[in-house]
mmCIF file of C-alpha atoms and ligand atoms in Angstrom:
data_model
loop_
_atom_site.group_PDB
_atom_site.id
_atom_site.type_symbol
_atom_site.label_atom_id
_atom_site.label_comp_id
_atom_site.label_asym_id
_atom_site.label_seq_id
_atom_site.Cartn_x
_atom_site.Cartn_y
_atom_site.Cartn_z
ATOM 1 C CA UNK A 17 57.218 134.730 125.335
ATOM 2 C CA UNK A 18 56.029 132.836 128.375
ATOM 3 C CA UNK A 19 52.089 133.602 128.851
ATOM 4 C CA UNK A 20 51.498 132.567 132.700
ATOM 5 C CA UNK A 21 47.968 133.127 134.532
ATOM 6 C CA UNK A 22 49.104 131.611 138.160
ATOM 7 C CA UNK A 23 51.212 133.176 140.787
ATOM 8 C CA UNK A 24 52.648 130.072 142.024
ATOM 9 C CA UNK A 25 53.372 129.095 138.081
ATOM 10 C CA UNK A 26 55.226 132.450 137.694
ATOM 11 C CA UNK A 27 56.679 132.550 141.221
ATOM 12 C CA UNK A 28 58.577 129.124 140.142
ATOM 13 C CA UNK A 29 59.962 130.587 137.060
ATOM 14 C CA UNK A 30 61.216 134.176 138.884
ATOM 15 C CA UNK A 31 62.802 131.913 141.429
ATOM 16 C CA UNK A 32 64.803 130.058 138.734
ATOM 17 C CA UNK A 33 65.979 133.756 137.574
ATOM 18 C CA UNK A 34 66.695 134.722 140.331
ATOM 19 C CA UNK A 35 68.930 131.946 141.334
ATOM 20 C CA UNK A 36 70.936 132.444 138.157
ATOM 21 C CA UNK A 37 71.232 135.971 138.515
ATOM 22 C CA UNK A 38 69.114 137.044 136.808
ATOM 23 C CA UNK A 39 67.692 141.185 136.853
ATOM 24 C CA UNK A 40 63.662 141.536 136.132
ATOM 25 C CA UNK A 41 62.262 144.457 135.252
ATOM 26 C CA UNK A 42 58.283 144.763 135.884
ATOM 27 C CA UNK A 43 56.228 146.864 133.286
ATOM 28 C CA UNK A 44 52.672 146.443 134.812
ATOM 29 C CA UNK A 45 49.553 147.762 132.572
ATOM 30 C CA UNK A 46 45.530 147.415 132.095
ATOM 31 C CA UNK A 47 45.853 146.064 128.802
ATOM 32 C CA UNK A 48 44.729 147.409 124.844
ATOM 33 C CA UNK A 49 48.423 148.147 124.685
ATOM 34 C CA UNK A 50 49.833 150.622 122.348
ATOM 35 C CA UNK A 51 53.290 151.938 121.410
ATOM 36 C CA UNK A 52 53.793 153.805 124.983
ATOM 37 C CA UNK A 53 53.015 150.722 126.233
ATOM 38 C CA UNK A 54 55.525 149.038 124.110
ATOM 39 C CA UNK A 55 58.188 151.426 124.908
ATOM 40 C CA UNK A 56 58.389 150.402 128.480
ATOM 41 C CA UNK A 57 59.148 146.666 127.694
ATOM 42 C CA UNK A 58 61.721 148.775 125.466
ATOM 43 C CA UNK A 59 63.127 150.095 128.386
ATOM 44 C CA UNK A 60 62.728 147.002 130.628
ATOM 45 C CA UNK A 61 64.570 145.231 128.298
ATOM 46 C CA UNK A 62 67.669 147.694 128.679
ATOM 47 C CA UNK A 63 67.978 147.811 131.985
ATOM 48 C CA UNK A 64 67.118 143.945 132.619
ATOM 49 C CA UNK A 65 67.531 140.383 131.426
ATOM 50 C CA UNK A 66 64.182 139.881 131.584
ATOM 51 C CA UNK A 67 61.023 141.644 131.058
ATOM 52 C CA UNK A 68 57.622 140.759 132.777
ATOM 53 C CA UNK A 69 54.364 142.493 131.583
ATOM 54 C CA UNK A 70 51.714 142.045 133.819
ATOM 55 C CA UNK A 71 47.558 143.171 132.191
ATOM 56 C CA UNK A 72 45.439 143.210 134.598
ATOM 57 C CA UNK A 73 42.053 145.481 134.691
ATOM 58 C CA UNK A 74 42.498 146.312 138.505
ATOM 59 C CA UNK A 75 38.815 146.999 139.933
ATOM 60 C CA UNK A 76 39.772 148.417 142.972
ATOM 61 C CA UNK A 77 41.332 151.527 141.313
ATOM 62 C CA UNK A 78 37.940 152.301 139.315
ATOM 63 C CA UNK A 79 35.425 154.437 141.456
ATOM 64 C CA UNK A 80 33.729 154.590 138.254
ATOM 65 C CA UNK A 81 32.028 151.282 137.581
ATOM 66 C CA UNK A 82 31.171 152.492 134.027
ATOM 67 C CA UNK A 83 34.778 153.362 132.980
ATOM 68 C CA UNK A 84 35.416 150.260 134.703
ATOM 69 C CA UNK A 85 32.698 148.203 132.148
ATOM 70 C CA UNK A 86 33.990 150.270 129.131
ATOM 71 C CA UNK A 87 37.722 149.743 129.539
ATOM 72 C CA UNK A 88 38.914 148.388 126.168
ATOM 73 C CA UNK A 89 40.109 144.839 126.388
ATOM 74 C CA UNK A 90 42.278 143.064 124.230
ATOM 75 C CA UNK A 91 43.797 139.867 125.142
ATOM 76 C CA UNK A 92 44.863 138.146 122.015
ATOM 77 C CA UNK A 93 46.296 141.806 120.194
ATOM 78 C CA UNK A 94 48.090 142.293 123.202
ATOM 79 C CA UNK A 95 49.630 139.295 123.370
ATOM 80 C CA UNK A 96 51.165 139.393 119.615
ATOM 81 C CA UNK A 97 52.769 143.282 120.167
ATOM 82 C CA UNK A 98 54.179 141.646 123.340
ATOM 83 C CA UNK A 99 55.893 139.319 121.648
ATOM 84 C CA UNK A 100 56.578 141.301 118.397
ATOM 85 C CA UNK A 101 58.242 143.581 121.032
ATOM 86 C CA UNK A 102 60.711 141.136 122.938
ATOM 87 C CA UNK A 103 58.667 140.723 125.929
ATOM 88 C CA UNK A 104 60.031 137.583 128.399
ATOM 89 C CA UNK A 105 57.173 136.558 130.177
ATOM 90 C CA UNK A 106 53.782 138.000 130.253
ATOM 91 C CA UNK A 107 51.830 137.648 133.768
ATOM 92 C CA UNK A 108 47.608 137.985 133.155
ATOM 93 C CA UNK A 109 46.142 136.861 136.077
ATOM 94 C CA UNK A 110 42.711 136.292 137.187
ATOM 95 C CA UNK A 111 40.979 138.549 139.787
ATOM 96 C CA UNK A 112 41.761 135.739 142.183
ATOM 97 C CA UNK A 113 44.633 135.034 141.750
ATOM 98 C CA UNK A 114 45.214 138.884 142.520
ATOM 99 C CA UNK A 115 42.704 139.156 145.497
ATOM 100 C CA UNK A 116 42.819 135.314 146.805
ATOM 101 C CA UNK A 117 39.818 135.610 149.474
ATOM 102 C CA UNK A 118 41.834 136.003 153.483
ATOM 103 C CA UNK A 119 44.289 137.982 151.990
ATOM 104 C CA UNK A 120 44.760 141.495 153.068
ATOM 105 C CA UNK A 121 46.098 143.412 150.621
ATOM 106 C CA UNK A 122 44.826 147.183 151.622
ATOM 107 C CA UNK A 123 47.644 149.523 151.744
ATOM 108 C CA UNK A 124 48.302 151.333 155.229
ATOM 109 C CA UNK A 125 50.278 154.239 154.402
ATOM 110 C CA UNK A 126 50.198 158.024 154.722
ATOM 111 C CA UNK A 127 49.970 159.472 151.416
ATOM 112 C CA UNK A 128 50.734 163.223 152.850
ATOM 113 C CA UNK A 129 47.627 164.318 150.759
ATOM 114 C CA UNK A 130 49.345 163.413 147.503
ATOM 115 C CA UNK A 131 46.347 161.372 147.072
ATOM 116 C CA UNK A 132 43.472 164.083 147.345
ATOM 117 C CA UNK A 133 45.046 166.563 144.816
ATOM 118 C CA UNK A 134 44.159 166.899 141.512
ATOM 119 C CA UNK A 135 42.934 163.459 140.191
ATOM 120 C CA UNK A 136 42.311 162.537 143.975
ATOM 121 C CA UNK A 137 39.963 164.967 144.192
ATOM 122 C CA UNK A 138 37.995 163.942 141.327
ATOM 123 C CA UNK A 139 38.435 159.764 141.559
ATOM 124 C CA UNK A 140 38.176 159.573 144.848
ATOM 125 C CA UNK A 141 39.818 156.089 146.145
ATOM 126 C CA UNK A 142 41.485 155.701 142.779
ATOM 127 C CA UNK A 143 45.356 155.949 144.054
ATOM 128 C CA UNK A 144 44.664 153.296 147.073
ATOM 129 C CA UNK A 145 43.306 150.904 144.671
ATOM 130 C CA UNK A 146 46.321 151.571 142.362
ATOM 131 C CA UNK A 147 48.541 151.534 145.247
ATOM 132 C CA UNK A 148 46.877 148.094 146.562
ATOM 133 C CA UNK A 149 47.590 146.386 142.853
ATOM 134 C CA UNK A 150 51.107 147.745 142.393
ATOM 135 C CA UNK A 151 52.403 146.420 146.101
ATOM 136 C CA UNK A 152 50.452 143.098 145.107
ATOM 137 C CA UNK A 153 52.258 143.033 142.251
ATOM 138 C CA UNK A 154 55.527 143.871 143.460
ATOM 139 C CA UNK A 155 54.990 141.482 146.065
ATOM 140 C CA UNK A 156 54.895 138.732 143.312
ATOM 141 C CA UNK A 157 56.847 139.577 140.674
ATOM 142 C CA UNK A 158 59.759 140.845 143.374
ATOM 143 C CA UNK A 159 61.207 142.679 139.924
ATOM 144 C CA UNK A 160 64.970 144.901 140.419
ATOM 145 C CA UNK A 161 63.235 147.132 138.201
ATOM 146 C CA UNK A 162 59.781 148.698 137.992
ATOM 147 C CA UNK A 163 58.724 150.305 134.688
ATOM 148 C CA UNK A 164 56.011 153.233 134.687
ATOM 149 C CA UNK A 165 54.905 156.129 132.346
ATOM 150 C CA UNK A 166 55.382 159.782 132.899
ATOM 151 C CA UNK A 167 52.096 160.280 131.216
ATOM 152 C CA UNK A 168 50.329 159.512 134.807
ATOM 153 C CA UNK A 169 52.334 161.544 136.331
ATOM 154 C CA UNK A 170 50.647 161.657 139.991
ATOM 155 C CA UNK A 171 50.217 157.578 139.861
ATOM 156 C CA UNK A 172 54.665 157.346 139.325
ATOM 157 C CA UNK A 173 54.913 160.225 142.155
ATOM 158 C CA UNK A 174 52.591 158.352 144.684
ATOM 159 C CA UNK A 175 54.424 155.383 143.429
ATOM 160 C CA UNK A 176 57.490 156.517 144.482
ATOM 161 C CA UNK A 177 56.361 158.131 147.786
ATOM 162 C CA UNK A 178 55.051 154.304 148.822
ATOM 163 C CA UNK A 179 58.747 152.996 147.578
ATOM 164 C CA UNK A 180 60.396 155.219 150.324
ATOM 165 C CA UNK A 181 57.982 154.721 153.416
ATOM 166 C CA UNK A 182 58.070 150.578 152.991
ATOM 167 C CA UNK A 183 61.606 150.899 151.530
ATOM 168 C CA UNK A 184 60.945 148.239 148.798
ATOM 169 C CA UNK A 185 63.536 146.660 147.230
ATOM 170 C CA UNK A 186 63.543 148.059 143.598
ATOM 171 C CA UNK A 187 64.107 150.913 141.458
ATOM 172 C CA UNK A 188 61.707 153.290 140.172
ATOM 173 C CA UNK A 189 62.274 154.031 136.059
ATOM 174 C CA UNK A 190 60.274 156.547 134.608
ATOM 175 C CA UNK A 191 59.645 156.553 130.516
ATOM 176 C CA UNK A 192 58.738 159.344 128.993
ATOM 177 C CA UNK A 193 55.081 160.261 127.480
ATOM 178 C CA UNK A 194 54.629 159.049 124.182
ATOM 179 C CA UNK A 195 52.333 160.913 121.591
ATOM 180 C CA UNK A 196 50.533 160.626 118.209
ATOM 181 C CA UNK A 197 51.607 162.856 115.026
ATOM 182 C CA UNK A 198 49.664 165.926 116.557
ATOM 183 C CA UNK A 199 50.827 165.298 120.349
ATOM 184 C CA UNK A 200 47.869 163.509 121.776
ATOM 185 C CA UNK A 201 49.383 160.970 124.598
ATOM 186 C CA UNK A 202 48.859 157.800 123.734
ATOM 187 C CA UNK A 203 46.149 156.173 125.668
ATOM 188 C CA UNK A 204 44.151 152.989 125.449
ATOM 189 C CA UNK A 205 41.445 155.559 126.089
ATOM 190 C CA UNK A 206 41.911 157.171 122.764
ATOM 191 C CA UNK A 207 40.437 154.254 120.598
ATOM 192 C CA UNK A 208 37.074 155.002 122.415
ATOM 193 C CA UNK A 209 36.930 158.939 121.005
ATOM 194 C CA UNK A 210 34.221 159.917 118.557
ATOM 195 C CA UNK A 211 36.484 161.447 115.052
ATOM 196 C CA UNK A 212 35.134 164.993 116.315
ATOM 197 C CA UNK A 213 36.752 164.312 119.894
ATOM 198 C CA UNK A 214 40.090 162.814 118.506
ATOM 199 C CA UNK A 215 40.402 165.373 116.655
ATOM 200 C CA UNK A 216 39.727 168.517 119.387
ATOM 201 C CA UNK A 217 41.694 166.310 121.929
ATOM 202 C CA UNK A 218 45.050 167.337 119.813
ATOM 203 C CA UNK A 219 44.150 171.363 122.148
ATOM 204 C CA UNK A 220 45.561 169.575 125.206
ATOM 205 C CA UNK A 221 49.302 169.320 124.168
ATOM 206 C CA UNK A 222 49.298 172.739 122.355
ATOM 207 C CA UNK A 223 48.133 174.187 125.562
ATOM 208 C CA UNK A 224 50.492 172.434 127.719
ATOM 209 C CA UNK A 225 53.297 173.755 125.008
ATOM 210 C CA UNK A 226 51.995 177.152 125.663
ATOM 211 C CA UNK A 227 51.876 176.740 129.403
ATOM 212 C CA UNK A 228 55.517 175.398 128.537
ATOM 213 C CA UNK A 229 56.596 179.125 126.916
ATOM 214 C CA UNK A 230 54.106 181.320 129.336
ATOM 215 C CA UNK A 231 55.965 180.340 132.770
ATOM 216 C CA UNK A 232 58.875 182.354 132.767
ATOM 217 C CA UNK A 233 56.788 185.870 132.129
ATOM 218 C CA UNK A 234 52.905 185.414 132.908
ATOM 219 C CA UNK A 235 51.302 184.435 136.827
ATOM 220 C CA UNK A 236 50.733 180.539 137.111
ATOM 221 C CA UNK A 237 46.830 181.677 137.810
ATOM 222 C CA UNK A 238 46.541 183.423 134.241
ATOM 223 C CA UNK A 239 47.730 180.819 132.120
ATOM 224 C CA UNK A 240 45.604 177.728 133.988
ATOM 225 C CA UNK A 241 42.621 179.760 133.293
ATOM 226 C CA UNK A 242 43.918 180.735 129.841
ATOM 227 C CA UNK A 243 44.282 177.332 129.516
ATOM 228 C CA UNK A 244 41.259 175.497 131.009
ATOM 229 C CA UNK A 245 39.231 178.574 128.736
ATOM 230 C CA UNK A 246 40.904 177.387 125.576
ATOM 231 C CA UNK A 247 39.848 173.599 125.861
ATOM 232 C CA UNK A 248 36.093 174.725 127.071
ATOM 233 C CA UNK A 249 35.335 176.773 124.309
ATOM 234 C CA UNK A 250 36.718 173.990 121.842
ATOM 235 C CA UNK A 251 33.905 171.672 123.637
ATOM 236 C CA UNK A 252 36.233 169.911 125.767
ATOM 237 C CA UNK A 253 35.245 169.719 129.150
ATOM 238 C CA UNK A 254 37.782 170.931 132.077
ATOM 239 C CA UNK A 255 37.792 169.042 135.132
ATOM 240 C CA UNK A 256 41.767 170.629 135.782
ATOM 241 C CA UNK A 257 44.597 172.548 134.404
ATOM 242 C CA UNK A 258 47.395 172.477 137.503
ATOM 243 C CA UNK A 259 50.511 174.274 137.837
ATOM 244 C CA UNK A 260 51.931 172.433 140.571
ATOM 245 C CA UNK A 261 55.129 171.387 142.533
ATOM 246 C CA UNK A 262 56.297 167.692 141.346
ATOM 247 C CA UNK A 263 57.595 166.755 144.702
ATOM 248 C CA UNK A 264 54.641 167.934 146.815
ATOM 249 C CA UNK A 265 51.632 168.513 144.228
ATOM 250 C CA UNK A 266 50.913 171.794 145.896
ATOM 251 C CA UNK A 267 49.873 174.326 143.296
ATOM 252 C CA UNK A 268 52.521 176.808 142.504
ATOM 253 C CA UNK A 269 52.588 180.728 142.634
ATOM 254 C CA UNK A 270 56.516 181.839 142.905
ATOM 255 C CA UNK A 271 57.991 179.083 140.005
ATOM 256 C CA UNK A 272 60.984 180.895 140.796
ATOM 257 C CA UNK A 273 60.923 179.193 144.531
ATOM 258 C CA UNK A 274 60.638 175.916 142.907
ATOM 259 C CA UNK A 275 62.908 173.246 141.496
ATOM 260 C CA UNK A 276 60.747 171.167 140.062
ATOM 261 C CA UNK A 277 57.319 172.061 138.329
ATOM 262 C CA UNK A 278 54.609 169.937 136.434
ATOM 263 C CA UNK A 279 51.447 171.215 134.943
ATOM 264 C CA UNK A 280 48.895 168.216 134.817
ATOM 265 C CA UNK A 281 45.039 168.269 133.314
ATOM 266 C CA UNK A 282 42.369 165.885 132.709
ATOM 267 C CA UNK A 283 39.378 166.414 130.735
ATOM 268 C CA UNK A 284 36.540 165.171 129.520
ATOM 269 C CA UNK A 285 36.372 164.366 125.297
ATOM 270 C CA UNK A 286 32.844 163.666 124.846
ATOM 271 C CA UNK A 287 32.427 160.228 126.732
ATOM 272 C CA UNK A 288 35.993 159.828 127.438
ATOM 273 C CA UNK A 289 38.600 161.270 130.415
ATOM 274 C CA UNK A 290 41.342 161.850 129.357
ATOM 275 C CA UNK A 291 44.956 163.192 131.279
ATOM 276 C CA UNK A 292 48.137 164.454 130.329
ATOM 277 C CA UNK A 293 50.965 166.316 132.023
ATOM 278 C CA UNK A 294 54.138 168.301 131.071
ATOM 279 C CA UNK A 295 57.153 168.979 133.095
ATOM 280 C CA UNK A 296 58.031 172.701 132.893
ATOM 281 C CA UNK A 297 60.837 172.476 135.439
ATOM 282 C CA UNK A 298 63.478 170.217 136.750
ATOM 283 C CA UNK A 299 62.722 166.548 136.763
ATOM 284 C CA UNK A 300 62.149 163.750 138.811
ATOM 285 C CA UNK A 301 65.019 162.247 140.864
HETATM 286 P P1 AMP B 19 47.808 151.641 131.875
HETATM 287 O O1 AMP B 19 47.669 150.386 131.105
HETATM 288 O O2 AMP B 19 47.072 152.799 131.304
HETATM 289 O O3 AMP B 19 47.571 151.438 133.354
HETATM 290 O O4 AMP B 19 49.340 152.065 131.754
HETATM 291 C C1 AMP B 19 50.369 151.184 132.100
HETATM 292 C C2 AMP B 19 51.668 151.935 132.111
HETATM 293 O O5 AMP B 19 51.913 152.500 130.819
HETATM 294 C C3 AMP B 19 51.675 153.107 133.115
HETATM 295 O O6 AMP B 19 52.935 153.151 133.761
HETATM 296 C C4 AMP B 19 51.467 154.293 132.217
HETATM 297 O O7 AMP B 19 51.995 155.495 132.744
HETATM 298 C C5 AMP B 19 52.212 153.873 130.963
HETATM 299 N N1 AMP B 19 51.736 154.623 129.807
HETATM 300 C C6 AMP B 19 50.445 154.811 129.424
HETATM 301 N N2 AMP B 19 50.390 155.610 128.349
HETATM 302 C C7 AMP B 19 51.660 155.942 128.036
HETATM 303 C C8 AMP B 19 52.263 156.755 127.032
HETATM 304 N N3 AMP B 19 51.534 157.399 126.125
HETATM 305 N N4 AMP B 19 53.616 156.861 127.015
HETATM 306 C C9 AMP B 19 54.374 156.210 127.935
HETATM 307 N N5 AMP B 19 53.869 155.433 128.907
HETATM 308 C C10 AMP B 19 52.536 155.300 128.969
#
């Protein structure tokens, strides 16, 4: 595996690829990987000839400068299950190299409110950060294929709304969510929960499971709160339990009117935020 820090060092080698004919897939991530992680340079590496990883800690998408502080870094481990995992090339650049100083690389783009909803509401200025490092990214990588997890569900759907309006040149893949034993989502977040917390935060997939059963027969409204009550009185603390349209992110009453239907949450596990989704309808085209 090829460990390059420079944009002009990696834009040399893409070039070369590129020439040759080469297909790059992109599988960009924060870092303290872990197996979901992993399973996206899987999936790169199936649909391309090369894979690029990019870990970068991306400050513009943190409102929170304390989550910012606390994220988990960990360089050297990441850089052994990258290559233990067939990774090509892995791209960790420096905040300058990222953000060189005269370069404008805000995103103009109507997000048709898809970025006020749910975790909009509660990090504000979180998915125009995000937004701002992906395009970056894309911009330097140029990849055929870009790699992202299910498990941030809003992040892939504003994602894809940006790939339409600039009508960028690659293809959206979406992995699946991957879980622990008990159905926790994997998250570089988890290694920061207290035993008591890892072991309450296993309540958020059984309630999305019985979310999952609920929809046909009981109102949207009943099971949220069912829901959101559950994971309170455990000691978990609710910031959302959505039912909500996939394509729009507009909470759903009729699930009968729609064709495609997520329920998303985040909560709080002591110290640590954590989110999950489940798709209870349809999929993502
Ligand atoms: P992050 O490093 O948290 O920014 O995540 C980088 C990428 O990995 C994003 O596309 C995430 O959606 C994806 N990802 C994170 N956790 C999981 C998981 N448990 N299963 C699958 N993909 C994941």
């Amino acid at each position: 595996m090829e460990i390059i820090k420079q944009v002009r060092a990696l834009r040399r080698i893409i070039e070369k690829k590129q020439i040759a004919g080469e297909k790059l897939a992109f599988i960009p991530t924060m870092g303290a990987l872990h197996s979901g992680h992993l399973s996206l340079v899987e999936i790169g590496n199936q649909y391309a000839d090369t894979s690029i990883c990019s870990i970068f800690v991306n400050p513009s998408q943190f409102n929170n400068k304390n989550d910012l502080l606390k994220y988990p870094r960990s360089l050297p481990q990441d850089i052994n299950l990258l290559k233990a995992n067939h990774c090509d090339i892995l791209f960790a650049p420096s905040e300058q190299e990222v953000y060189p100083p005269g370069l404008n690389t805000q995103i103009n783009l109507d997000l048709a409110h898809l970025e006020d909803l749910m975790e909009g509401e509660f990090r504000p200025g979180h998915f125009r950060g995000m937004l701002e490092v992906v395009k970056r990214l894309l911009d330097i990588v140029s990849p055929d294929y870009l790699i992202m997890g299910q498990k941030d569900f809003q992040q892939f759907t504003l994602v894809n709304h940006m790939i339409r309006q600039l009508q960028l040149p690659v293809e959206l893949i979406i992995a699946p969510t991957q879980r622990e034993k008990d159905g926790l989502a994997m998250s570089s977040r988890n290694q920061r929960l207290s035993p008591e917390m890892r072991q309450k935060a296993a309540l958020i997939y059984q309630n999305l499971l019985k979310i999952q059963d609920g929809i046909k027969q009981i109102p949207t409204q009943n099971l949220e709160s069912l829901a959101a009550e559950k994971l309170s009185q455990a000691g978990l603390r609710v910031e959302y339990v959505q039912i909500v349209d996939g394509n729009s992110l507009q909470k759903v009453s009729e699930p009968e009117n729609h064709e495609y239907i997520v329920v998303c949450l985040a909560v709080w596990a002591g110290e640590v935020r954590l989110i999950d989704n489940l798709i209870l309808k349809g999929g993502w085209k």
